Short mmCIF file of C-alpha atoms in Angstrom, two decimals:
data_model
loop_
_atom_site.label_atom_id
_atom_site.label_comp_id
_atom_site.label_asym_id
_atom_site.label_seq_id
_atom_site.Cartn_x
_atom_site.Cartn_y
_atom_site.Cartn_z
CA MET A 117 0.00 0.00 0.00
CA LEU A 118 0.94 3.62 -0.07
CA ILE A 119 3.59 4.80 2.33
CA LEU A 120 2.68 8.48 2.42
CA PRO A 121 -0.43 8.51 4.62
CA ASP A 122 1.51 7.93 7.84
CA ALA A 123 3.90 10.67 6.86
CA ALA A 124 1.35 13.24 5.87
CA LEU A 125 0.87 15.34 9.00
CA TYR A 126 4.38 16.05 10.10
CA SER A 127 4.48 19.79 9.74
CA SER A 128 5.86 21.54 12.81
CA ALA A 129 2.32 22.20 14.06
CA TYR A 130 1.74 18.50 14.62
CA MET A 131 5.11 17.20 15.80
CA MET A 132 4.39 17.71 19.50
CA GLN A 133 0.79 16.46 19.48
CA LEU A 134 -0.14 13.10 20.94
CA LEU A 135 -2.93 11.53 18.94
CA PRO A 136 -5.72 10.55 21.37
CA TRP A 137 -5.74 6.86 20.45
CA PHE A 138 -2.08 6.59 21.47
CA GLU A 139 -2.36 8.22 24.90
CA GLU A 140 -2.53 5.02 26.95
CA THR A 141 0.28 3.42 24.94
CA ALA A 142 2.51 6.47 25.42
CA ARG A 143 1.80 6.56 29.16
CA HIS A 144 2.76 2.91 29.52
CA PHE A 145 5.89 3.30 27.37
CA LEU A 146 7.21 6.29 29.33
CA GLN A 147 6.30 4.97 32.76
CA HIS A 148 9.72 3.40 33.27
CA LYS A 149 11.80 5.24 30.71
CA GLU A 150 15.04 4.79 32.64
CA GLN A 151 14.71 1.02 32.13
CA LEU A 152 13.73 1.16 28.46
CA GLY A 153 15.07 -1.42 26.06
CA HIS A 154 17.49 -0.08 23.48
CA ALA A 155 15.45 -1.04 20.39
CA TRP A 156 11.70 -0.92 19.77
CA LEU A 157 9.78 -2.07 16.73
CA MET A 158 6.46 -0.26 16.51
CA THR A 159 3.83 -1.62 14.19
CA GLY A 160 0.24 -0.81 13.34
CA ALA A 161 -2.08 -0.13 10.46
CA ALA A 162 -1.00 2.33 7.77
CA GLY A 163 -2.28 5.85 8.21
CA ILE A 164 -2.78 5.89 12.00
CA GLY A 165 0.23 8.08 12.84
CA LYS A 166 3.15 5.79 13.72
CA PHE A 167 5.79 8.31 12.70
CA GLN A 168 4.13 11.10 14.65
CA PHE A 169 3.90 8.81 17.69
CA GLY A 170 7.63 8.11 17.39
CA GLN A 171 8.34 11.83 17.31
CA PHE A 172 6.26 12.37 20.44
CA LEU A 173 8.10 9.60 22.28
CA ALA A 174 11.45 11.03 21.18
CA ALA A 175 10.44 14.50 22.40
CA SER A 176 9.30 13.01 25.72
CA LEU A 177 12.57 11.12 26.20
CA LEU A 178 14.59 14.29 25.44
CA CYS A 179 12.37 16.72 27.36
CA GLU A 180 13.99 18.33 30.44
CA GLN A 181 10.73 19.40 32.10
CA PRO A 182 8.35 16.50 31.39
CA ALA A 183 4.69 16.98 32.16
CA ALA A 184 2.33 14.40 33.67
CA HIS A 185 3.02 10.77 32.69
CA GLY A 186 6.46 11.80 31.40
CA PHE A 187 4.97 13.49 28.33
CA ALA A 188 6.94 16.19 26.52
CA CYS A 189 6.18 19.64 27.89
CA GLY A 190 6.52 21.27 24.47
CA GLN A 191 8.05 24.39 26.02
CA CYS A 192 11.60 23.64 27.17
CA GLY A 193 14.66 24.09 24.98
CA PRO A 194 14.97 20.44 23.93
CA CYS A 195 11.27 20.29 23.04
CA GLN A 196 11.69 23.35 20.86
CA TRP A 197 14.70 21.77 19.18
CA VAL A 198 12.66 18.66 18.40
CA HIS A 199 9.88 20.93 17.17
CA THR A 200 12.19 22.68 14.72
CA GLY A 201 14.07 19.52 13.76
CA VAL A 202 17.48 20.55 15.11
CA HIS A 203 17.86 18.53 18.31
CA PRO A 204 21.45 17.23 18.29
CA ASP A 205 20.48 13.99 20.07
CA LEU A 206 17.67 13.02 17.69
CA LYS A 207 18.30 11.55 14.24
CA TYR A 208 15.93 10.35 11.53
CA ILE A 209 16.65 7.66 8.95
CA TYR A 210 14.15 7.41 6.09
CA PRO A 211 13.99 6.98 2.30
CA ALA A 212 15.04 10.10 0.42
CA ALA A 213 11.74 10.06 -1.49
CA LEU A 214 9.91 10.85 1.78
CA GLU A 215 11.91 14.01 2.49
CA SER A 216 9.22 16.47 1.42
CA ALA A 217 6.40 14.50 3.05
CA LEU A 218 8.12 14.09 6.41
CA PHE A 219 9.85 17.46 6.56
CA PRO A 220 8.25 19.83 4.05
CA HIS A 221 10.38 22.77 5.19
CA HIS A 222 13.73 21.01 4.80
CA GLU A 223 15.85 21.48 1.75
CA GLY A 224 16.68 18.16 0.09
CA GLU A 225 19.75 16.63 1.70
CA HIS A 226 19.93 13.46 -0.39
CA ALA A 227 21.59 13.08 -3.74
CA ASP A 228 18.89 10.69 -4.95
CA GLU A 229 15.58 12.30 -4.06
CA HIS A 230 13.61 9.45 -5.65
CA SER A 231 15.09 6.59 -3.65
CA GLN A 232 12.46 4.46 -1.93
CA GLU A 233 15.09 2.58 0.09
CA ILE A 234 16.93 3.35 3.29
CA ARG A 235 20.55 3.05 2.23
CA ILE A 236 23.71 2.04 4.03
CA GLU A 237 25.24 5.51 3.56
CA GLN A 238 22.53 6.98 5.78
CA LEU A 239 23.44 4.67 8.62
CA ARG A 240 27.18 5.09 8.16
CA ALA A 241 26.77 8.86 8.33
CA LEU A 242 25.87 8.42 12.00
CA ASP A 243 29.02 6.49 12.97
CA GLU A 244 30.69 9.35 14.81
CA TRP A 245 27.40 10.56 16.28
CA PHE A 246 26.73 7.14 17.83
CA TYR A 247 29.93 7.23 19.88
CA ALA A 248 30.05 10.93 20.76
CA SER A 249 28.73 12.20 24.08
CA THR A 250 25.11 13.29 24.11
CA HIS A 251 24.54 17.03 24.00
CA ARG A 252 22.56 17.23 27.27
CA ALA A 253 23.81 14.06 29.03
CA GLY A 254 20.44 12.46 28.37
CA PHE A 255 19.02 10.06 25.82
CA ARG A 256 20.05 9.64 22.21
CA VAL A 257 17.14 8.67 19.90
CA ILE A 258 17.13 7.31 16.34
CA ILE A 259 13.84 7.06 14.42
CA ILE A 260 13.84 4.68 11.44
CA TYR A 261 10.75 5.00 9.24
CA PRO A 262 9.49 2.94 7.52
CA ALA A 263 11.84 0.24 8.75
CA HIS A 264 10.81 -2.33 6.16
CA GLN A 265 12.26 -0.10 3.43
CA MET A 266 15.83 -0.71 4.52
CA ASN A 267 17.68 -2.60 1.81
CA GLY A 268 19.49 -5.82 2.76
CA ILE A 269 22.87 -4.18 3.26
CA THR A 270 21.43 -1.49 5.54
CA ALA A 271 19.43 -4.02 7.56
CA ASN A 272 22.51 -6.16 8.19
CA ALA A 273 24.54 -3.11 9.23
CA LEU A 274 21.80 -2.08 11.65
CA LEU A 275 21.71 -5.61 13.02
CA LYS A 276 25.37 -5.35 14.04
CA ILE A 277 24.68 -2.06 15.82
CA LEU A 278 21.70 -3.51 17.69
CA GLU A 279 23.80 -6.46 18.84
CA GLU A 280 26.07 -4.08 20.78
CA PRO A 281 23.71 -1.63 22.52
CA MET A 282 25.07 1.77 23.41
CA PRO A 283 24.14 3.38 26.74
CA ARG A 284 21.04 5.60 26.77
CA THR A 285 20.57 5.13 23.03
CA VAL A 286 17.06 4.20 21.90
CA PHE A 287 16.13 3.01 18.41
CA LEU A 288 12.52 3.49 17.37
CA LEU A 289 11.75 1.45 14.25
CA MET A 290 8.32 1.80 12.67
CA SER A 291 6.67 -0.37 10.07
CA ALA A 292 3.22 -1.42 8.92
CA GLN A 293 4.71 -4.49 7.21
CA LEU A 294 6.57 -6.63 9.71
CA PRO A 295 6.98 -9.65 7.38
CA LEU A 296 9.26 -7.54 5.17
CA LEU A 297 11.75 -7.02 7.99
CA LEU A 298 14.61 -9.42 8.63
CA PRO A 299 13.65 -11.92 11.36
CA THR A 300 16.96 -11.15 13.05
CA ILE A 301 16.05 -7.46 13.24
CA ARG A 302 12.64 -8.33 14.70
CA SER A 303 14.21 -10.63 17.27
CA ARG A 304 16.48 -7.87 18.60
CA CYS A 305 13.69 -5.36 19.11
CA GLN A 306 10.90 -5.20 21.63
CA LEU A 307 7.62 -5.24 19.75
CA LEU A 308 5.04 -2.54 20.42
CA ARG A 309 1.73 -2.90 18.60
CA LEU A 310 0.05 0.47 18.15
CA PRO A 311 -3.74 0.55 18.34
CA SER A 312 -5.98 1.85 15.61
CA PRO A 313 -8.64 4.32 16.75
CA THR A 314 -12.24 3.26 17.00
CA HIS A 315 -14.49 4.47 14.22
CA GLN A 316 -16.10 7.08 16.46
CA VAL A 317 -12.78 8.38 17.81
CA ALA A 318 -11.43 8.72 14.27
CA LEU A 319 -14.55 10.58 13.12
CA SER A 320 -14.40 12.90 16.11
CA TRP A 321 -10.72 13.65 15.50
CA LEU A 322 -11.29 14.40 11.80
CA ALA A 323 -14.19 16.71 12.66
CA LYS A 324 -11.97 18.60 15.12
CA GLN A 325 -9.44 19.07 12.31
CA GLY A 326 -12.15 20.77 10.27
CA VAL A 327 -12.72 17.96 7.76
CA ALA A 328 -16.18 18.16 6.18
CA HIS A 329 -18.02 14.85 5.68
CA PRO A 330 -15.48 12.90 7.76
CA GLU A 331 -17.51 9.68 7.40
CA GLN A 332 -16.95 9.61 3.64
CA TRP A 333 -13.26 10.44 3.87
CA LEU A 334 -12.68 7.83 6.55
CA ALA A 335 -14.50 5.13 4.58
CA ALA A 336 -12.51 5.89 1.44
CA HIS A 337 -9.23 5.48 3.36
CA ASP A 338 -9.71 2.21 5.23
CA GLY A 339 -10.64 3.90 8.50
CA ALA A 340 -7.18 5.47 8.81
CA PRO A 341 -7.66 9.04 10.13
CA LEU A 342 -4.31 10.49 9.06
CA SER A 343 -4.72 9.10 5.56
CA ALA A 344 -8.20 10.59 5.43
CA TYR A 345 -7.01 13.94 6.75
CA HIS A 346 -4.17 14.18 4.26
CA ALA A 347 -6.47 13.29 1.37
CA ALA A 348 -9.03 15.87 2.49
CA GLN A 349 -6.31 18.56 2.38
CA GLN A 350 -5.18 17.56 -1.10
CA GLU A 351 -8.36 16.53 -2.90
CA GLU A 352 -11.78 18.04 -3.47
CA GLN A 353 -13.87 14.95 -2.71
CA PRO A 354 -13.45 11.50 -1.14
CA ILE A 355 -13.99 9.71 -4.46
CA PRO A 356 -11.38 10.78 -7.04
CA GLN A 357 -12.85 12.26 -10.20
CA TRP A 358 -10.85 9.85 -12.33
CA LEU A 359 -12.36 6.90 -10.49
CA GLN A 360 -15.88 8.09 -11.18
CA GLN A 361 -15.03 8.51 -14.86
CA LEU A 362 -13.40 5.08 -14.94
CA LEU A 363 -16.48 3.44 -13.44
CA MET A 364 -18.78 5.14 -15.90
CA ALA A 365 -16.63 3.98 -18.83
CA LEU A 366 -16.60 0.40 -17.53
CA GLU A 367 -20.31 0.41 -16.80
CA GLN A 368 -21.10 1.67 -20.31
CA ARG A 369 -18.39 -0.47 -21.95
CA GLN A 370 -16.87 2.64 -23.53
CA LYS A 371 -13.30 1.68 -24.31
CA ALA A 372 -12.38 5.07 -25.76
CA ALA A 373 -13.61 6.84 -22.62
CA LEU A 374 -11.63 4.44 -20.46
CA TYR A 375 -8.37 5.00 -22.34
CA SER A 376 -8.92 8.76 -22.34
CA LEU A 377 -7.92 8.54 -18.66
CA LEU A 378 -4.38 7.48 -19.58
CA PRO A 379 -2.82 10.97 -19.24
CA VAL A 380 -4.40 11.48 -15.81
CA LEU A 381 -3.41 8.08 -14.46
CA GLU A 382 0.12 8.33 -15.85
CA SER A 383 0.61 11.56 -13.91
CA LEU A 384 -0.28 9.94 -10.56
CA PRO A 385 1.99 7.73 -8.44
CA PHE A 386 1.31 4.19 -9.62
CA GLY A 387 0.98 2.90 -6.06
CA GLN A 388 -1.74 5.48 -5.39
CA VAL A 389 -3.73 4.32 -8.42
CA LEU A 390 -3.36 0.69 -7.34
CA THR A 391 -4.52 1.46 -3.80
CA VAL A 392 -7.72 3.13 -5.00
CA LEU A 393 -8.43 0.24 -7.37
CA GLN A 394 -7.77 -2.31 -4.64
CA ARG A 395 -10.41 -0.63 -2.50
CA LEU A 396 -12.77 -0.51 -5.47
CA PHE A 397 -12.39 -4.22 -6.15
CA LEU A 398 -12.89 -5.09 -2.51
CA ASP A 399 -16.19 -3.20 -2.68
CA ILE A 400 -17.15 -5.10 -5.82
CA GLN A 401 -16.42 -8.35 -3.98
CA TYR A 402 -18.64 -7.20 -1.12
CA CYS A 403 -21.43 -6.64 -3.62
CA GLN A 404 -20.95 -10.11 -5.10
CA PHE A 405 -21.38 -11.64 -1.65
CA ASN A 406 -24.31 -9.36 -0.73
CA LEU A 407 -22.27 -7.53 1.89
CA GLN A 408 -22.25 -3.83 2.66
CA VAL A 409 -19.84 -1.72 0.60
CA GLN A 410 -17.04 -0.40 2.82
CA HIS A 411 -15.10 2.23 0.87
CA TYR A 412 -17.36 3.90 -1.69
CA PRO A 413 -21.00 3.57 -0.55
CA ARG A 414 -22.04 6.44 -2.84
CA LEU A 415 -21.11 4.25 -5.81
CA GLN A 416 -23.33 1.37 -4.71
CA ALA A 417 -25.49 1.28 -7.87
CA GLN A 418 -22.53 1.22 -10.27
CA LEU A 419 -20.69 -1.31 -8.15
CA ASN A 420 -23.74 -3.60 -8.17
CA THR A 421 -23.84 -3.43 -11.96
CA LEU A 422 -20.17 -4.34 -12.34
CA ALA A 423 -20.40 -7.03 -9.66
CA ALA A 424 -23.22 -8.74 -11.56
CA ARG A 425 -21.37 -8.53 -14.86
CA ALA A 426 -18.05 -10.11 -13.78
CA SER A 427 -17.49 -13.54 -12.29
CA GLN A 428 -16.31 -13.86 -8.71
CA HIS A 429 -13.24 -15.63 -10.01
CA ALA A 430 -12.36 -12.78 -12.40
CA VAL A 431 -12.73 -10.14 -9.68
CA ALA A 432 -10.65 -12.16 -7.21
CA PHE A 433 -7.97 -12.75 -9.84
CA LEU A 434 -7.71 -9.08 -10.73
CA LEU A 435 -7.60 -8.07 -7.06
CA LYS A 436 -4.73 -10.52 -6.59
CA ASN A 437 -2.91 -8.95 -9.56
CA LEU A 438 -3.37 -5.47 -8.08
CA THR A 439 -1.91 -6.64 -4.77
CA GLN A 440 1.09 -8.19 -6.51
CA ALA A 441 1.63 -5.03 -8.56
CA GLN A 442 1.90 -3.02 -5.33
CA ARG A 443 5.14 -4.83 -4.51
CA THR A 444 6.89 -3.15 -7.44
CA ALA A 445 4.80 0.03 -7.58
CA HIS A 446 7.79 2.25 -6.82
CA HIS A 447 10.17 0.64 -9.29
CA PRO A 448 11.14 2.86 -12.24
CA PHE A 449 9.23 0.88 -14.84
CA ASN A 450 7.59 2.50 -17.87
CA GLN A 451 4.56 4.24 -16.36
CA LYS A 452 2.67 4.49 -19.65
CA LEU A 453 2.93 0.75 -20.32
CA ARG A 454 1.94 -0.16 -16.76
CA VAL A 455 -1.17 2.00 -16.80
CA HIS A 456 -2.16 0.85 -20.29
CA HIS A 457 -1.85 -2.79 -19.21
CA LEU A 458 -3.92 -2.05 -16.11
CA LEU A 459 -6.75 -0.54 -18.18
CA ASP A 460 -6.61 -3.54 -20.50
CA GLN A 461 -7.20 -5.82 -17.53
CA LEU A 462 -10.08 -3.72 -16.21
CA PHE A 463 -11.86 -3.58 -19.54
CA ALA A 464 -11.46 -7.33 -20.09
CA CYS A 465 -12.88 -8.07 -16.66
CA PHE A 466 -16.14 -6.17 -17.21
CA SER A 467 -16.67 -6.27 -20.98
#
């Protein structure tokens, strides 16, 4: 699935906020911070705010005037340094392609701004920092996000570091896809499963952020509030215009209208297109089994039509293909050919 939703809210205004569904987890984590393990692997659904939670924990560990439950005060010098991204005892390791999403006010620091991998050079750049004294004689924190995007060389280098823990150094690794991490990495970290908010809590939070029609946005984004919020800031409506046009073309068997969407789809990240179509096909499956549509209830009539026209086997097969395509969505393949092939498959399924 897409990697951006979890990284969408990290402007300076949100760095110091604790999302309400993480409050109990944060309280428990910080309760005995002097006895913390040196490496933590935090996992949870995409789009719930794992990266932001990691930032809050880092700020709380580095804070010099912690508030109740050990939470960051947000006012002291170290908190302000975390807030502005200049704390000398806090480092981030992430794919270069996420630079603008994670830190929109930073100038690009990576030579390859399109890299989707965490590379060995990023870890090696911290060699001297690891063994230097901390700036305030407190904790040293490293946030690795998303951890499953380390390449094999980087993962093995990190493994060696984790095998020889350094005093008062805490690694916070975050990933929504644990199976993609080396088992040896997982075995050297304490696992912390982050809860997803309840439907009502997510709706309430979105409403407080000023999102109109939060129910529709939340449904269209798998119940993930940060994904829904980010989409609501970037798009005009929960259902993309191109998706509505695509459905109409499929429903009416208009091949020319379907392929007229090529320029639009080629301009979008391929993984984003695949994610929307995966949700669409899940809804079509729900229709085929007389279940309630989950993502796009406003499209119920069109979805029913397509569900009746295609076989359950064909829909399941295409959904499987979409899921497999996600694994290479960020590879630099020919975008035009990939999108054209995708439309071919869609038209064949419902013609």
